[in-house]
Tab-separated table of C-alpha atoms in Angstrom:
chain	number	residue	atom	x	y	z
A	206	UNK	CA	-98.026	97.863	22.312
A	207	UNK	CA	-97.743	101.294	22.934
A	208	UNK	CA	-98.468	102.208	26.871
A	209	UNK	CA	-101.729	104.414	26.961
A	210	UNK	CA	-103.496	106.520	29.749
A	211	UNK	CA	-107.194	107.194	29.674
A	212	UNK	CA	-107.699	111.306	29.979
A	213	UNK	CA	-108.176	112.108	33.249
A	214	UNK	CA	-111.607	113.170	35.127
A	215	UNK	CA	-110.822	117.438	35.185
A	216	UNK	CA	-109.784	118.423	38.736
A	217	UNK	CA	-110.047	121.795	40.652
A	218	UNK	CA	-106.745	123.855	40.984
A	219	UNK	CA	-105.841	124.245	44.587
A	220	UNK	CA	-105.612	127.647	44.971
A	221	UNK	CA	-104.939	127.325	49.229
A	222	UNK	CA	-103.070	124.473	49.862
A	223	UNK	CA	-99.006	126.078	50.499
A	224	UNK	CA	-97.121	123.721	48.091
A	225	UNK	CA	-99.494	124.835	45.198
A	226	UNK	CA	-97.182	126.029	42.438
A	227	UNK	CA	-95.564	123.454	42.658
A	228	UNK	CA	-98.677	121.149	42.562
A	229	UNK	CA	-99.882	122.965	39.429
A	230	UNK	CA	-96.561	122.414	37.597
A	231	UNK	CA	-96.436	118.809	38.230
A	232	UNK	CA	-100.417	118.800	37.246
A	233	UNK	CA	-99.437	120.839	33.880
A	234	UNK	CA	-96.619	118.646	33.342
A	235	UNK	CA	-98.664	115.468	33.904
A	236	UNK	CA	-101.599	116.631	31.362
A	237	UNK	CA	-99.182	117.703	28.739
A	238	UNK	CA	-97.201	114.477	28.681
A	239	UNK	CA	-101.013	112.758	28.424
A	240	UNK	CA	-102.059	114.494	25.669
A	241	UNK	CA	-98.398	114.072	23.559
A	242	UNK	CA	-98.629	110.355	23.931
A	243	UNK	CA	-102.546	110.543	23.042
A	244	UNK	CA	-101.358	112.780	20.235
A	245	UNK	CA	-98.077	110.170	19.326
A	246	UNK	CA	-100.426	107.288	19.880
A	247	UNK	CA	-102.911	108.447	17.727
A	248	UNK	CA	-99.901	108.567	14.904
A	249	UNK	CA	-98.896	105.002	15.223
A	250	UNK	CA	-102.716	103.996	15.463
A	251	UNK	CA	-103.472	105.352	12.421
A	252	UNK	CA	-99.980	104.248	10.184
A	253	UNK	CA	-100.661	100.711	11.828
A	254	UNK	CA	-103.859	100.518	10.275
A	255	UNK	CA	-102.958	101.593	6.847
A	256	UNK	CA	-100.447	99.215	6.704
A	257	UNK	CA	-103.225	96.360	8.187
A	258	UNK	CA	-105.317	97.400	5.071
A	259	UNK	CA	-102.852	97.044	2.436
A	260	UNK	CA	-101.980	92.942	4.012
A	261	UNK	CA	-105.685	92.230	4.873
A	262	UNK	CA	-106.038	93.128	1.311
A	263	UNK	CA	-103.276	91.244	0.061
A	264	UNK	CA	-103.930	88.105	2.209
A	265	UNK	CA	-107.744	88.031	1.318
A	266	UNK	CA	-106.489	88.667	-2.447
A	267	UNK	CA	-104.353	85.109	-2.097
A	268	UNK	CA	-106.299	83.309	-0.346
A	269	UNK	CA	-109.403	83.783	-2.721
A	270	UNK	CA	-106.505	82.956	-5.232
A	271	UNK	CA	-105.678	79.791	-3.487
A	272	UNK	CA	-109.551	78.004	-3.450
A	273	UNK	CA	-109.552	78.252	-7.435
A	274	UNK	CA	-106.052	76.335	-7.515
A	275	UNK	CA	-108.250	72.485	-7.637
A	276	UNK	CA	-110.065	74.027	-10.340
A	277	UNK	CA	-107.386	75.061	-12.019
A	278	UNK	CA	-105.088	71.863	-11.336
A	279	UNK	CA	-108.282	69.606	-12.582
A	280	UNK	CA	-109.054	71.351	-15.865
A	281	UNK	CA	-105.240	70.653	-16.603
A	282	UNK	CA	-105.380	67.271	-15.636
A	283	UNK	CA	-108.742	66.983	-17.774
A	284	UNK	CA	-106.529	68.454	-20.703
A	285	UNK	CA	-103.867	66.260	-19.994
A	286	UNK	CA	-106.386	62.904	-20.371
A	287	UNK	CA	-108.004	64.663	-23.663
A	288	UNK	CA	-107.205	61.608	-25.721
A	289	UNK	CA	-109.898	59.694	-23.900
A	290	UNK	CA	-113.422	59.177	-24.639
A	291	UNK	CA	-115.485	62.185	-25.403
A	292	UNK	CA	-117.763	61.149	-22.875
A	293	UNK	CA	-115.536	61.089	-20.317
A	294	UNK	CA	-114.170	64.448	-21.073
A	295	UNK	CA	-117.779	65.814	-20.546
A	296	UNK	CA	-118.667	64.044	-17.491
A	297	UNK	CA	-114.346	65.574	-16.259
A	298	UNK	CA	-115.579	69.201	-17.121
A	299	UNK	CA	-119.282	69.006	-15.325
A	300	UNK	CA	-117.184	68.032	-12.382
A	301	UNK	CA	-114.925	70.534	-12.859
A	302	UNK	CA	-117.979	73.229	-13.185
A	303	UNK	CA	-119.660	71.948	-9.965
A	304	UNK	CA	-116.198	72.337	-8.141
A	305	UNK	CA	-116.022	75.706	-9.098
A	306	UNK	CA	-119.653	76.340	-8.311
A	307	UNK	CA	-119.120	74.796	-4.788
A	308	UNK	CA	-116.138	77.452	-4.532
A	309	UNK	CA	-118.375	80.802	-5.398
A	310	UNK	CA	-121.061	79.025	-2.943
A	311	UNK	CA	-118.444	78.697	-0.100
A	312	UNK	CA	-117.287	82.386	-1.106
A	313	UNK	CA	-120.854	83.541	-0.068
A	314	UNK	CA	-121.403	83.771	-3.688
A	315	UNK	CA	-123.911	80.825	-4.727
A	316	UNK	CA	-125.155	80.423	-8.396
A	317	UNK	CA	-128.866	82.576	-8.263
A	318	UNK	CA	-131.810	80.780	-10.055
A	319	UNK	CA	-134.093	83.612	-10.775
A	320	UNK	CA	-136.397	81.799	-13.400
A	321	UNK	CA	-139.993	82.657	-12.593
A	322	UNK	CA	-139.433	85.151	-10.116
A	323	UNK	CA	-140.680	88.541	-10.281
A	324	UNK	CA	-138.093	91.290	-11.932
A	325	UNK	CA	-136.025	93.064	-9.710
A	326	UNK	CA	-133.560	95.588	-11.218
A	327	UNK	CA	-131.255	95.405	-8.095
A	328	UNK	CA	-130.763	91.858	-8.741
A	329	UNK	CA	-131.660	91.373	-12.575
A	330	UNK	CA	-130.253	92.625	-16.202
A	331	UNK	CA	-132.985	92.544	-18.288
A	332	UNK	CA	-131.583	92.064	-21.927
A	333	UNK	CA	-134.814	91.528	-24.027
A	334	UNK	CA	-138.846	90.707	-23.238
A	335	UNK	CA	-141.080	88.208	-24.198
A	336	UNK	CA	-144.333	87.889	-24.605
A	337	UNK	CA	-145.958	84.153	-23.552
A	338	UNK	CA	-148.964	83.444	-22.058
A	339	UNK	CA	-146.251	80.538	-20.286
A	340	UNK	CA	-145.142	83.434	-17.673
A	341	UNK	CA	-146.437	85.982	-15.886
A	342	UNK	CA	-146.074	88.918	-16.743
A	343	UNK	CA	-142.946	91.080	-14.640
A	344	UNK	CA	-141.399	87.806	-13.941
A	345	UNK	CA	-137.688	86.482	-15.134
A	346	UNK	CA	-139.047	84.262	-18.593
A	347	UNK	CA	-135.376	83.023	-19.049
A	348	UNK	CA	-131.968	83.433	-17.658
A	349	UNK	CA	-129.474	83.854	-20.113
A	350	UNK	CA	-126.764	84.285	-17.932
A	351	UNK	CA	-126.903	83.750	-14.302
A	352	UNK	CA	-126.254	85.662	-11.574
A	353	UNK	CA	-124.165	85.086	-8.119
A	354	UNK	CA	-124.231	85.730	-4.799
A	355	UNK	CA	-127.205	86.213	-2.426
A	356	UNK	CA	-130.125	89.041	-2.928
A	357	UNK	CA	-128.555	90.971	-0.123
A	358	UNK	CA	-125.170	91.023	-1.436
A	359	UNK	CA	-125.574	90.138	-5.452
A	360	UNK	CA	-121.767	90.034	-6.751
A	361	UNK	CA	-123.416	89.613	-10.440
A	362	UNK	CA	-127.038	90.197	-11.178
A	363	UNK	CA	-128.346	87.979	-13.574
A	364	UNK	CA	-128.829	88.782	-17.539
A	365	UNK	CA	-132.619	87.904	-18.161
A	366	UNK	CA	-135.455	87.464	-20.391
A	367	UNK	CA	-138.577	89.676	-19.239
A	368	UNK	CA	-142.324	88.348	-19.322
A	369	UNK	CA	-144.246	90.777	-20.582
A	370	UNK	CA	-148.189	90.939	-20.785
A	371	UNK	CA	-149.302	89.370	-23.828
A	372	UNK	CA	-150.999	91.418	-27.153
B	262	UNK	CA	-113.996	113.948	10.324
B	263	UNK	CA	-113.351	114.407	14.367
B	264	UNK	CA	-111.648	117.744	14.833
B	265	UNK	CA	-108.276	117.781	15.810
B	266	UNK	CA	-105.675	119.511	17.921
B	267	UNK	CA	-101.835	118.983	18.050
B	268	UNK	CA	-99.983	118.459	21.323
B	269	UNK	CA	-98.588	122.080	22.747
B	270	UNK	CA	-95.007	122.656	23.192
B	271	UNK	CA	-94.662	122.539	26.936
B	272	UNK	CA	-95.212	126.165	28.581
B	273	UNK	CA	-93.737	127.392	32.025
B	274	UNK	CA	-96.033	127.778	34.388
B	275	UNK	CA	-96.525	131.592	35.011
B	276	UNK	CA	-95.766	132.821	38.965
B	277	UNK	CA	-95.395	136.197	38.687
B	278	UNK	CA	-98.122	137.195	36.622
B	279	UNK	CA	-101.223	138.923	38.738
B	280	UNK	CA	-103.848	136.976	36.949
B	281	UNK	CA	-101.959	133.528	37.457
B	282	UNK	CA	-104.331	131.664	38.900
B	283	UNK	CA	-106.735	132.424	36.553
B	284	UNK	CA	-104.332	131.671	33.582
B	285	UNK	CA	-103.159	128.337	35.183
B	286	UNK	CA	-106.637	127.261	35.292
B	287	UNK	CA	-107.608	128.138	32.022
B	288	UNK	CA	-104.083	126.981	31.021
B	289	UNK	CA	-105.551	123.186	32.934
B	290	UNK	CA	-109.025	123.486	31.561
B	291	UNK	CA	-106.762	123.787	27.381
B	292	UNK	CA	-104.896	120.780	28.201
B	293	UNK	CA	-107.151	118.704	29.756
B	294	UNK	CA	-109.515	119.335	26.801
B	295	UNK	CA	-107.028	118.775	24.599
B	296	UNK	CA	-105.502	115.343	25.937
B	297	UNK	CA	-109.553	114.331	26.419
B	298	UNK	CA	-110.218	114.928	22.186
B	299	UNK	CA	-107.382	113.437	21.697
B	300	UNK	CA	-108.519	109.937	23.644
B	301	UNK	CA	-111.902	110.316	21.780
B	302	UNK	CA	-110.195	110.666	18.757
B	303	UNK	CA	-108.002	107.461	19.008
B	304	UNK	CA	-111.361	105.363	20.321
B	305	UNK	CA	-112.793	106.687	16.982
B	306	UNK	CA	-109.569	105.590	15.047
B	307	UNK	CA	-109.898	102.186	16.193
B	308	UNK	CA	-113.151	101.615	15.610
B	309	UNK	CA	-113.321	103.143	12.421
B	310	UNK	CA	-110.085	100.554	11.430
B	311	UNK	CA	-111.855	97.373	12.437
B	312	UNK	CA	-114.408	98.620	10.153
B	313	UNK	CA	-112.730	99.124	6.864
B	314	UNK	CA	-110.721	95.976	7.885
B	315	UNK	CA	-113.454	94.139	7.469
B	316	UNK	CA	-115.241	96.182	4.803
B	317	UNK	CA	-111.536	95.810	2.631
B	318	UNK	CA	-111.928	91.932	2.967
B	319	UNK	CA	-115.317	91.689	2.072
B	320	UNK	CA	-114.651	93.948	-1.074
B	321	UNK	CA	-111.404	92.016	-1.796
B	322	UNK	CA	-112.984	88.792	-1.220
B	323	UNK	CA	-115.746	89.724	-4.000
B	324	UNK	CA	-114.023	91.513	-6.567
B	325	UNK	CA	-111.400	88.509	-6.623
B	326	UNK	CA	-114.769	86.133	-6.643
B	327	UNK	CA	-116.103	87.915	-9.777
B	328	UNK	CA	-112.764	87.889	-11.765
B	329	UNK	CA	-113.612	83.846	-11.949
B	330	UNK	CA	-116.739	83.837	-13.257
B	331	UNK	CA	-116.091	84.602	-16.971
B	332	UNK	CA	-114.130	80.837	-16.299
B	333	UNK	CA	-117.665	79.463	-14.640
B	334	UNK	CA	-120.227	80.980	-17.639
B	335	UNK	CA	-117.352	79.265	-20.291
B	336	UNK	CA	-117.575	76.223	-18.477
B	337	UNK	CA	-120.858	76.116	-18.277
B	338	UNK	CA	-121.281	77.192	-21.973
B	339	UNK	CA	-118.426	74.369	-22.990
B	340	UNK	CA	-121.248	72.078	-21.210
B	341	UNK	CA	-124.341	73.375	-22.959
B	342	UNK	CA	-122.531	72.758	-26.467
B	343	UNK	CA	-121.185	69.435	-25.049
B	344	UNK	CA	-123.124	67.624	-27.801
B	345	UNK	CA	-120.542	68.604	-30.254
B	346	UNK	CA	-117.604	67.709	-31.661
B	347	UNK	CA	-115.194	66.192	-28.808
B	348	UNK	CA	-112.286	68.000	-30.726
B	349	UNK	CA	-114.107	71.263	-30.192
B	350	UNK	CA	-114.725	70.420	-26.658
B	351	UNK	CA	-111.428	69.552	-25.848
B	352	UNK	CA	-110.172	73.093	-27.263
B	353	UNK	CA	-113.132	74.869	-25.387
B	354	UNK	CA	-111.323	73.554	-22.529
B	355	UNK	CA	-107.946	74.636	-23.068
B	356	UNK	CA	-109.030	77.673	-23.510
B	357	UNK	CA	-111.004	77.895	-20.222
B	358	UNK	CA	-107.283	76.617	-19.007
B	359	UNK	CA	-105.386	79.399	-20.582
B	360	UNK	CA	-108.364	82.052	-19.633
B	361	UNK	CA	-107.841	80.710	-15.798
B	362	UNK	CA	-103.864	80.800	-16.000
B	363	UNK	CA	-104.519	84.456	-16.986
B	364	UNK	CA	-106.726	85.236	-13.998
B	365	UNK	CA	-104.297	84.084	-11.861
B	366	UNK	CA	-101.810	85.655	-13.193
B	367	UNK	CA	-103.523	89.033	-13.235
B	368	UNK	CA	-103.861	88.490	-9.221
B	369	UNK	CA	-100.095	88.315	-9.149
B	370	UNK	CA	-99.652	84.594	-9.413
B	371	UNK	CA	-98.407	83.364	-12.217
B	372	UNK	CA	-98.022	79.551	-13.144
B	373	UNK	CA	-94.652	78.599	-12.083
B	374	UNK	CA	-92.064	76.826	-14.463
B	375	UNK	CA	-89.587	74.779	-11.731
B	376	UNK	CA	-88.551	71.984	-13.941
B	377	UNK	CA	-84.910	71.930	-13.957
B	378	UNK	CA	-84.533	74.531	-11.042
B	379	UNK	CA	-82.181	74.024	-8.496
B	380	UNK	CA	-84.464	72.651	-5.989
B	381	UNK	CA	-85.520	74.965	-3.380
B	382	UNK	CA	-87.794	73.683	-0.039
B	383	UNK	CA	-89.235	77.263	0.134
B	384	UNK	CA	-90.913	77.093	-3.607
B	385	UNK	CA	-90.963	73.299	-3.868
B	386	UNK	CA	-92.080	70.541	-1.937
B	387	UNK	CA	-90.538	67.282	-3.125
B	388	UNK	CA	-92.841	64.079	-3.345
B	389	UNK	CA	-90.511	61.742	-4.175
B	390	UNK	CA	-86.464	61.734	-5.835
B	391	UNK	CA	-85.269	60.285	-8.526
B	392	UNK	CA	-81.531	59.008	-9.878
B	393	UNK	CA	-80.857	60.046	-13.765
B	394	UNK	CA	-78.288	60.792	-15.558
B	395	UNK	CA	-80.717	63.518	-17.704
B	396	UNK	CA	-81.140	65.876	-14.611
B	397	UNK	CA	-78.234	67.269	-12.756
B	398	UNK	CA	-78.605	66.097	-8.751
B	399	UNK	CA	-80.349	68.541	-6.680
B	400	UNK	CA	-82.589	70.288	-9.463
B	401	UNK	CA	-86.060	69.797	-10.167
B	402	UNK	CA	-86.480	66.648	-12.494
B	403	UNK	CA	-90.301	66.659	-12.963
B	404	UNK	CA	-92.963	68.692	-11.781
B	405	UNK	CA	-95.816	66.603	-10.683
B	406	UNK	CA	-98.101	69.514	-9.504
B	407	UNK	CA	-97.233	73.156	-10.872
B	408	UNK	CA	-96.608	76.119	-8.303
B	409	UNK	CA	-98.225	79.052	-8.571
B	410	UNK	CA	-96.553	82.395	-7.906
B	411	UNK	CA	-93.385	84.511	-7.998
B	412	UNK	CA	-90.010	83.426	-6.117
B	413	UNK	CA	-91.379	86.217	-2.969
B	414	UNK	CA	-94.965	85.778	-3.082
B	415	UNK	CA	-95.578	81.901	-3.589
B	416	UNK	CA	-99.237	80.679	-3.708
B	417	UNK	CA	-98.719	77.366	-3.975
B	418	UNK	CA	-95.071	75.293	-4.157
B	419	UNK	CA	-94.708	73.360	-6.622
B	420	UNK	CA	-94.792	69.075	-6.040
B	421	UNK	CA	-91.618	68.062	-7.455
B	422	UNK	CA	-89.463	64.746	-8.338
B	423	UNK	CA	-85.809	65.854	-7.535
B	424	UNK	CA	-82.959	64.411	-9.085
B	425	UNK	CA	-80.496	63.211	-7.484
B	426	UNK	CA	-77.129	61.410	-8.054
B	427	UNK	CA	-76.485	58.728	-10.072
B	428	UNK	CA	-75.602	55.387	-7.939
């Protein structure tokens, strides 16, 4: 760490006491080696923390990486035992969805169910209406492709069906 | 943005001027100033870092998140259509595989290919050894769980069987 000094509280020049000048240079001296290493501080401060974006970035960027790897290594392995029953394939790959749901979820990124609730363009894409006396008008009809991540902080809005007010 | 001042080149103290004292304390009153912005400027440096530290993982954290979910809605699709055809299931599948491999890839990890490496406890972790004459001793003879990543930036070492010699 780089040695700092806080800036000092501003004190009166002593303009009577018989050693002044030589007071005053040493004061000078003092509060222009302060404000260099504010200055030089200020440099390394400031490359330090460009250089702490670019590996926050890259270590969030792998770690992210890192929770898909089950995923990944379980949709292989499901490939792998493809010559199995059909059944058991399907049963493999709703596993493997849930797993990957459960990763978005613990991401801070859990699968939205936005049937029935009202429309909300910050949260909702609506992609076509309906009209059914089944839903109230304004409200999500259908999801046709869901969205993630909480209202506060939606990483995908959701692709819905609008109710409209019937004819 | 904070205004900003460089550090001054040192200057001598003035003695013989007639208004010295005045200078020198106007000369105190620019440096002390100077060295106090400066302080107030670092304060503001750090705290603005913390914050786009944290801001830079939260936006790396989600725009890594969303690159998965084509995979999810294709999984979840491959489910919805899991009525069909096993044969078209299983391909629905490999391509979710190959579609995942790509993501990772595009993050800057690749699936790695170690089998018949020279086995190498940074990039592999070896679960068990085996003696054949097929693999030369001391390279990769199976890869029991892929690695994921180039040589410098591994995600994940591969699980390996390494060969080794012949009794």
């Amino acid at each position: 760490m780089t040695q700092e000094q806080e800036a000092p509280e501003p004190q009166p020049v002593e303009e009577t006491d018989e050693g002044r000048s030589d007071d005053v240079a040493r004061q000078i001296a003092e509060l222009e080696d302060g404000w260099r290493r504010a200055a030089a501080e200020l440099d390394n401060v400031r490359k330090r923390c460009s250089q702490d974006l670019l590996r926050t970035q890259q270590q969030e960027r792998a770690a992210v990486a890192a929770r898909w790897l089950p995923v990944v290594d379980n949709l292989e392995r499901a490939l792998e035992h493809a010559s199995s029953d059909p059944d058991q394939i399907i049963e493999g790959v709703r596993a493997i969805y849930e797993q990957a749901l459960s990763v978005l979820a613990e991401l801070g990124f859990p699968r939205r169910d936005d049937a029935g609730r009202a429309f909300d363009p910050a949260l909702h894409e609506a992609v076509s209406a309906v009209s059914d006396d089944e839903f109230a008008p304004g409200t999500v009809a259908q999801v046709v492709r869901p969205g993630y991540g909480p209202d506060e902080r939606v990483l995908r809005p959701a692709a819905v069906v609008v109710a409209t007010r019937g004819e």
